[in-house]
């Protein structure tokens, strides 16, 4: 884990302050490992840069990491890459996997058991985007550091 290599970013600039990346191999521990890395990352951002990481932001970040990494591990063959970036205003969770299939949230169905992950991620994030890559796809979810930030209803970009 480390600060942005540029070294000129500050918490007040709105530019990236810190980032870290993690390659997740197979196995059930990768999801817990990803959540643990996210917790360490946010703690470091708070201590080293004085960023306002509330308990709610920490919990939402852990939830989004869990959902995105779980989906990647479940549906994509091969490794999963997770990147975390933080600015003075938001934390971005980026998950890359090798499956080119673009996920879509399903229509709400209170009787459906499971498969609500993307719906949950959409509901708790400020922005959610899926980008096709030459191999697979990259999903980026943004969580505002301000708890009072509105989370607009929107579809996948």
PDB file of C-alpha atoms in Angstrom:
ATOM      1  CA  UNK A   1       0.000   0.000   0.000  1.00  0.00           C
ATOM      2  CA  UNK A   2       1.350   3.402  -0.733  1.00  0.00           C
ATOM      3  CA  UNK A   3       0.748   6.997  -1.560  1.00  0.00           C
ATOM      4  CA  UNK A   4       0.384   8.148  -5.130  1.00  0.00           C
ATOM      5  CA  UNK A   5       3.806   8.097  -6.747  1.00  0.00           C
ATOM      6  CA  UNK A   6       3.459  11.720  -7.908  1.00  0.00           C
ATOM      7  CA  UNK A   7       3.741  12.982  -4.357  1.00  0.00           C
ATOM      8  CA  UNK A   8       2.159  16.360  -5.209  1.00  0.00           C
ATOM      9  CA  UNK A   9      -1.457  15.444  -4.575  1.00  0.00           C
ATOM     10  CA  UNK A  10      -2.988  16.862  -1.429  1.00  0.00           C
ATOM     11  CA  UNK A  11      -6.219  16.111   0.346  1.00  0.00           C
ATOM     12  CA  UNK A  12      -7.538  19.557  -0.531  1.00  0.00           C
ATOM     13  CA  UNK A  13      -6.836  19.383  -4.263  1.00  0.00           C
ATOM     14  CA  UNK A  14      -9.480  16.826  -5.195  1.00  0.00           C
ATOM     15  CA  UNK A  15      -6.771  14.838  -6.978  1.00  0.00           C
ATOM     16  CA  UNK A  16      -5.897  11.300  -6.119  1.00  0.00           C
ATOM     17  CA  UNK A  17      -4.244  11.245  -2.695  1.00  0.00           C
ATOM     18  CA  UNK A  18      -3.521   7.533  -2.363  1.00  0.00           C
ATOM     19  CA  UNK A  19      -3.987   4.334  -4.281  1.00  0.00           C
ATOM     20  CA  UNK A  20      -3.266   0.676  -3.801  1.00  0.00           C
ATOM     21  CA  UNK A  21      -3.805  -2.460  -5.863  1.00  0.00           C
ATOM     22  CA  UNK A  22      -4.224  -6.111  -5.032  1.00  0.00           C
ATOM     23  CA  UNK A  23      -4.189  -9.222  -7.239  1.00  0.00           C
ATOM     24  CA  UNK A  24      -6.612 -11.811  -5.885  1.00  0.00           C
ATOM     25  CA  UNK A  25      -6.084 -15.424  -6.788  1.00  0.00           C
ATOM     26  CA  UNK A  26      -8.654 -18.191  -6.385  1.00  0.00           C
ATOM     27  CA  UNK A  27      -9.945 -19.447  -3.097  1.00  0.00           C
ATOM     28  CA  UNK A  28     -12.440 -18.307  -0.513  1.00  0.00           C
ATOM     29  CA  UNK A  29      -9.961 -16.103   1.330  1.00  0.00           C
ATOM     30  CA  UNK A  30      -9.667 -13.566  -1.499  1.00  0.00           C
ATOM     31  CA  UNK A  31     -12.886 -11.790  -0.499  1.00  0.00           C
ATOM     32  CA  UNK A  32     -11.800 -11.440   3.133  1.00  0.00           C
ATOM     33  CA  UNK A  33      -8.342 -10.355   1.965  1.00  0.00           C
ATOM     34  CA  UNK A  34      -9.894  -7.647  -0.238  1.00  0.00           C
ATOM     35  CA  UNK A  35     -12.060  -6.339   2.634  1.00  0.00           C
ATOM     36  CA  UNK A  36      -9.056  -6.332   4.961  1.00  0.00           C
ATOM     37  CA  UNK A  37      -6.958  -4.390   2.425  1.00  0.00           C
ATOM     38  CA  UNK A  38      -9.769  -1.840   2.005  1.00  0.00           C
ATOM     39  CA  UNK A  39      -9.968  -1.328   5.774  1.00  0.00           C
ATOM     40  CA  UNK A  40      -6.191  -0.864   6.049  1.00  0.00           C
ATOM     41  CA  UNK A  41      -6.196   1.517   3.090  1.00  0.00           C
ATOM     42  CA  UNK A  42      -8.919   3.758   4.505  1.00  0.00           C
ATOM     43  CA  UNK A  43      -7.278   3.765   7.930  1.00  0.00           C
ATOM     44  CA  UNK A  44      -3.997   4.827   6.350  1.00  0.00           C
ATOM     45  CA  UNK A  45      -5.725   7.592   4.368  1.00  0.00           C
ATOM     46  CA  UNK A  46      -7.281   8.872   7.581  1.00  0.00           C
ATOM     47  CA  UNK A  47      -4.023   8.788   9.567  1.00  0.00           C
ATOM     48  CA  UNK A  48      -1.581  10.029   6.934  1.00  0.00           C
ATOM     49  CA  UNK A  49      -3.762  12.521   5.061  1.00  0.00           C
ATOM     50  CA  UNK A  50      -6.441  13.460   7.585  1.00  0.00           C
ATOM     51  CA  UNK A  51      -9.238  12.387   5.269  1.00  0.00           C
ATOM     52  CA  UNK A  52     -12.707  12.171   6.849  1.00  0.00           C
ATOM     53  CA  UNK A  53     -13.370   8.442   6.637  1.00  0.00           C
ATOM     54  CA  UNK A  54     -16.451   7.796   8.772  1.00  0.00           C
ATOM     55  CA  UNK A  55     -17.613   4.425  10.052  1.00  0.00           C
ATOM     56  CA  UNK A  56     -20.413   4.536   7.455  1.00  0.00           C
ATOM     57  CA  UNK A  57     -17.946   5.093   4.598  1.00  0.00           C
ATOM     58  CA  UNK A  58     -15.768   2.256   5.913  1.00  0.00           C
ATOM     59  CA  UNK A  59     -18.723  -0.131   6.101  1.00  0.00           C
ATOM     60  CA  UNK A  60     -20.042   0.839   2.658  1.00  0.00           C
ATOM     61  CA  UNK A  61     -16.580   0.363   1.179  1.00  0.00           C
ATOM     62  CA  UNK A  62     -16.316  -3.093   2.739  1.00  0.00           C
ATOM     63  CA  UNK A  63     -19.780  -3.975   1.409  1.00  0.00           C
ATOM     64  CA  UNK A  64     -19.006  -2.816  -2.142  1.00  0.00           C
ATOM     65  CA  UNK A  65     -15.629  -4.580  -2.123  1.00  0.00           C
ATOM     66  CA  UNK A  66     -17.339  -7.774  -0.940  1.00  0.00           C
ATOM     67  CA  UNK A  67     -20.049  -7.638  -3.602  1.00  0.00           C
ATOM     68  CA  UNK A  68     -17.769  -6.762  -6.532  1.00  0.00           C
ATOM     69  CA  UNK A  69     -15.021  -9.240  -5.623  1.00  0.00           C
ATOM     70  CA  UNK A  70     -17.576 -11.979  -4.906  1.00  0.00           C
ATOM     71  CA  UNK A  71     -19.159 -11.488  -8.339  1.00  0.00           C
ATOM     72  CA  UNK A  72     -15.779 -11.464 -10.056  1.00  0.00           C
ATOM     73  CA  UNK A  73     -14.663 -14.638  -8.253  1.00  0.00           C
ATOM     74  CA  UNK A  74     -17.990 -16.339  -8.960  1.00  0.00           C
ATOM     75  CA  UNK A  75     -18.412 -15.515 -12.656  1.00  0.00           C
ATOM     76  CA  UNK A  76     -14.945 -14.921 -14.105  1.00  0.00           C
ATOM     77  CA  UNK A  77     -12.188 -17.461 -14.650  1.00  0.00           C
ATOM     78  CA  UNK A  78      -8.715 -16.476 -13.583  1.00  0.00           C
ATOM     79  CA  UNK A  79      -7.387 -13.709 -11.399  1.00  0.00           C
ATOM     80  CA  UNK A  80      -9.190 -10.632 -10.129  1.00  0.00           C
ATOM     81  CA  UNK A  81      -7.508  -7.278  -9.675  1.00  0.00           C
ATOM     82  CA  UNK A  82      -8.759  -4.711  -7.176  1.00  0.00           C
ATOM     83  CA  UNK A  83      -7.589  -1.118  -7.035  1.00  0.00           C
ATOM     84  CA  UNK A  84      -8.530   1.407  -4.380  1.00  0.00           C
ATOM     85  CA  UNK A  85      -8.127   5.151  -4.931  1.00  0.00           C
ATOM     86  CA  UNK A  86      -9.022   7.978  -2.610  1.00  0.00           C
ATOM     87  CA  UNK A  87      -9.311  11.726  -3.033  1.00  0.00           C
ATOM     88  CA  UNK A  88     -10.461  14.427  -0.671  1.00  0.00           C
ATOM     89  CA  UNK A  89     -14.032  13.725  -1.786  1.00  0.00           C
ATOM     90  CA  UNK A  90     -14.469  10.014  -2.553  1.00  0.00           C
ATOM     91  CA  UNK A  91     -13.082   6.512  -2.531  1.00  0.00           C
ATOM     92  CA  UNK A  92     -13.104   4.520  -5.772  1.00  0.00           C
ATOM     93  CA  UNK A  93     -13.228   0.740  -5.779  1.00  0.00           C
ATOM     94  CA  UNK A  94     -12.101  -0.687  -9.124  1.00  0.00           C
ATOM     95  CA  UNK A  95     -12.393  -4.414  -9.834  1.00  0.00           C
ATOM     96  CA  UNK A  96     -11.129  -6.012 -13.035  1.00  0.00           C
ATOM     97  CA  UNK A  97     -11.907  -9.569 -14.080  1.00  0.00           C
ATOM     98  CA  UNK A  98     -11.434 -11.598 -17.254  1.00  0.00           C
ATOM     99  CA  UNK A  99     -15.118 -12.197 -18.085  1.00  0.00           C
ATOM    100  CA  UNK A 100     -16.265  -9.818 -20.861  1.00  0.00           C
ATOM    101  CA  UNK A 101     -19.938 -10.147 -19.889  1.00  0.00           C
ATOM    102  CA  UNK A 102     -21.303  -6.775 -18.768  1.00  0.00           C
ATOM    103  CA  UNK A 103     -23.425  -7.284 -15.643  1.00  0.00           C
ATOM    104  CA  UNK A 104     -26.899  -5.843 -15.349  1.00  0.00           C
ATOM    105  CA  UNK A 105     -28.954  -5.309 -12.233  1.00  0.00           C
ATOM    106  CA  UNK A 106     -32.095  -7.376 -12.281  1.00  0.00           C
ATOM    107  CA  UNK A 107     -35.556  -5.977 -11.692  1.00  0.00           C
ATOM    108  CA  UNK A 108     -36.510  -5.804  -8.041  1.00  0.00           C
ATOM    109  CA  UNK A 109     -38.110  -9.013  -6.856  1.00  0.00           C
ATOM    110  CA  UNK A 110     -38.685  -9.434  -3.117  1.00  0.00           C
ATOM    111  CA  UNK A 111     -39.207 -13.168  -3.653  1.00  0.00           C
ATOM    112  CA  UNK A 112     -35.840 -13.713  -5.327  1.00  0.00           C
ATOM    113  CA  UNK A 113     -33.197 -15.259  -3.124  1.00  0.00           C
ATOM    114  CA  UNK A 114     -29.729 -13.993  -3.942  1.00  0.00           C
ATOM    115  CA  UNK A 115     -28.411 -12.144  -6.987  1.00  0.00           C
ATOM    116  CA  UNK A 116     -29.033  -8.717  -5.438  1.00  0.00           C
ATOM    117  CA  UNK A 117     -25.358  -7.683  -5.313  1.00  0.00           C
ATOM    118  CA  UNK A 118     -25.350  -5.218  -8.188  1.00  0.00           C
ATOM    119  CA  UNK A 119     -28.623  -3.694  -6.969  1.00  0.00           C
ATOM    120  CA  UNK A 120     -27.023  -3.152  -3.564  1.00  0.00           C
ATOM    121  CA  UNK A 121     -23.888  -1.617  -5.066  1.00  0.00           C
ATOM    122  CA  UNK A 122     -25.986   0.770  -7.184  1.00  0.00           C
ATOM    123  CA  UNK A 123     -28.014   1.795  -4.140  1.00  0.00           C
ATOM    124  CA  UNK A 124     -25.035   2.710  -1.928  1.00  0.00           C
ATOM    125  CA  UNK A 125     -22.638   4.296  -4.418  1.00  0.00           C
ATOM    126  CA  UNK A 126     -22.432   7.781  -5.833  1.00  0.00           C
ATOM    127  CA  UNK A 127     -21.415   6.432  -9.235  1.00  0.00           C
ATOM    128  CA  UNK A 128     -21.063   3.008 -10.826  1.00  0.00           C
ATOM    129  CA  UNK A 129     -19.518   2.380 -14.234  1.00  0.00           C
ATOM    130  CA  UNK A 130     -18.661  -0.759 -16.191  1.00  0.00           C
ATOM    131  CA  UNK A 131     -16.036  -0.524 -18.920  1.00  0.00           C
ATOM    132  CA  UNK A 132     -15.213  -3.307 -21.388  1.00  0.00           C
ATOM    133  CA  UNK A 133     -11.481  -3.996 -21.598  1.00  0.00           C
ATOM    134  CA  UNK A 134      -9.472  -5.821 -24.291  1.00  0.00           C
ATOM    135  CA  UNK A 135      -9.680  -8.754 -21.894  1.00  0.00           C
ATOM    136  CA  UNK A 136     -12.650  -8.771 -19.526  1.00  0.00           C
ATOM    137  CA  UNK A 137     -14.150  -5.707 -17.893  1.00  0.00           C
ATOM    138  CA  UNK A 138     -13.446  -3.091 -15.248  1.00  0.00           C
ATOM    139  CA  UNK A 139     -16.105  -2.002 -12.759  1.00  0.00           C
ATOM    140  CA  UNK A 140     -15.613   1.255 -10.869  1.00  0.00           C
ATOM    141  CA  UNK A 141     -17.766   2.196  -7.884  1.00  0.00           C
ATOM    142  CA  UNK A 142     -17.445   5.566  -6.141  1.00  0.00           C
ATOM    143  CA  UNK A 143     -18.409   6.228  -2.535  1.00  0.00           C
ATOM    144  CA  UNK A 144     -18.552   9.832  -1.346  1.00  0.00           C
ATOM    145  CA  UNK A 145     -16.595  10.617   1.813  1.00  0.00           C
ATOM    146  CA  UNK A 146     -19.363  13.015   2.857  1.00  0.00           C
ATOM    147  CA  UNK A 147     -22.170  11.041   4.462  1.00  0.00           C
ATOM    148  CA  UNK A 148     -24.757  13.616   3.465  1.00  0.00           C
ATOM    149  CA  UNK A 149     -23.905  13.328  -0.252  1.00  0.00           C
ATOM    150  CA  UNK A 150     -26.923  12.379  -2.319  1.00  0.00           C
ATOM    151  CA  UNK A 151     -26.737   9.005  -4.038  1.00  0.00           C
ATOM    152  CA  UNK A 152     -28.673   9.516  -7.263  1.00  0.00           C
ATOM    153  CA  UNK A 153     -30.618   6.665  -8.810  1.00  0.00           C
ATOM    154  CA  UNK A 154     -29.004   5.734 -12.104  1.00  0.00           C
ATOM    155  CA  UNK A 155     -28.218   2.798 -14.335  1.00  0.00           C
ATOM    156  CA  UNK A 156     -24.888   1.360 -15.332  1.00  0.00           C
ATOM    157  CA  UNK A 157     -22.754   3.573 -17.520  1.00  0.00           C
TER     158      UNK A 157
END
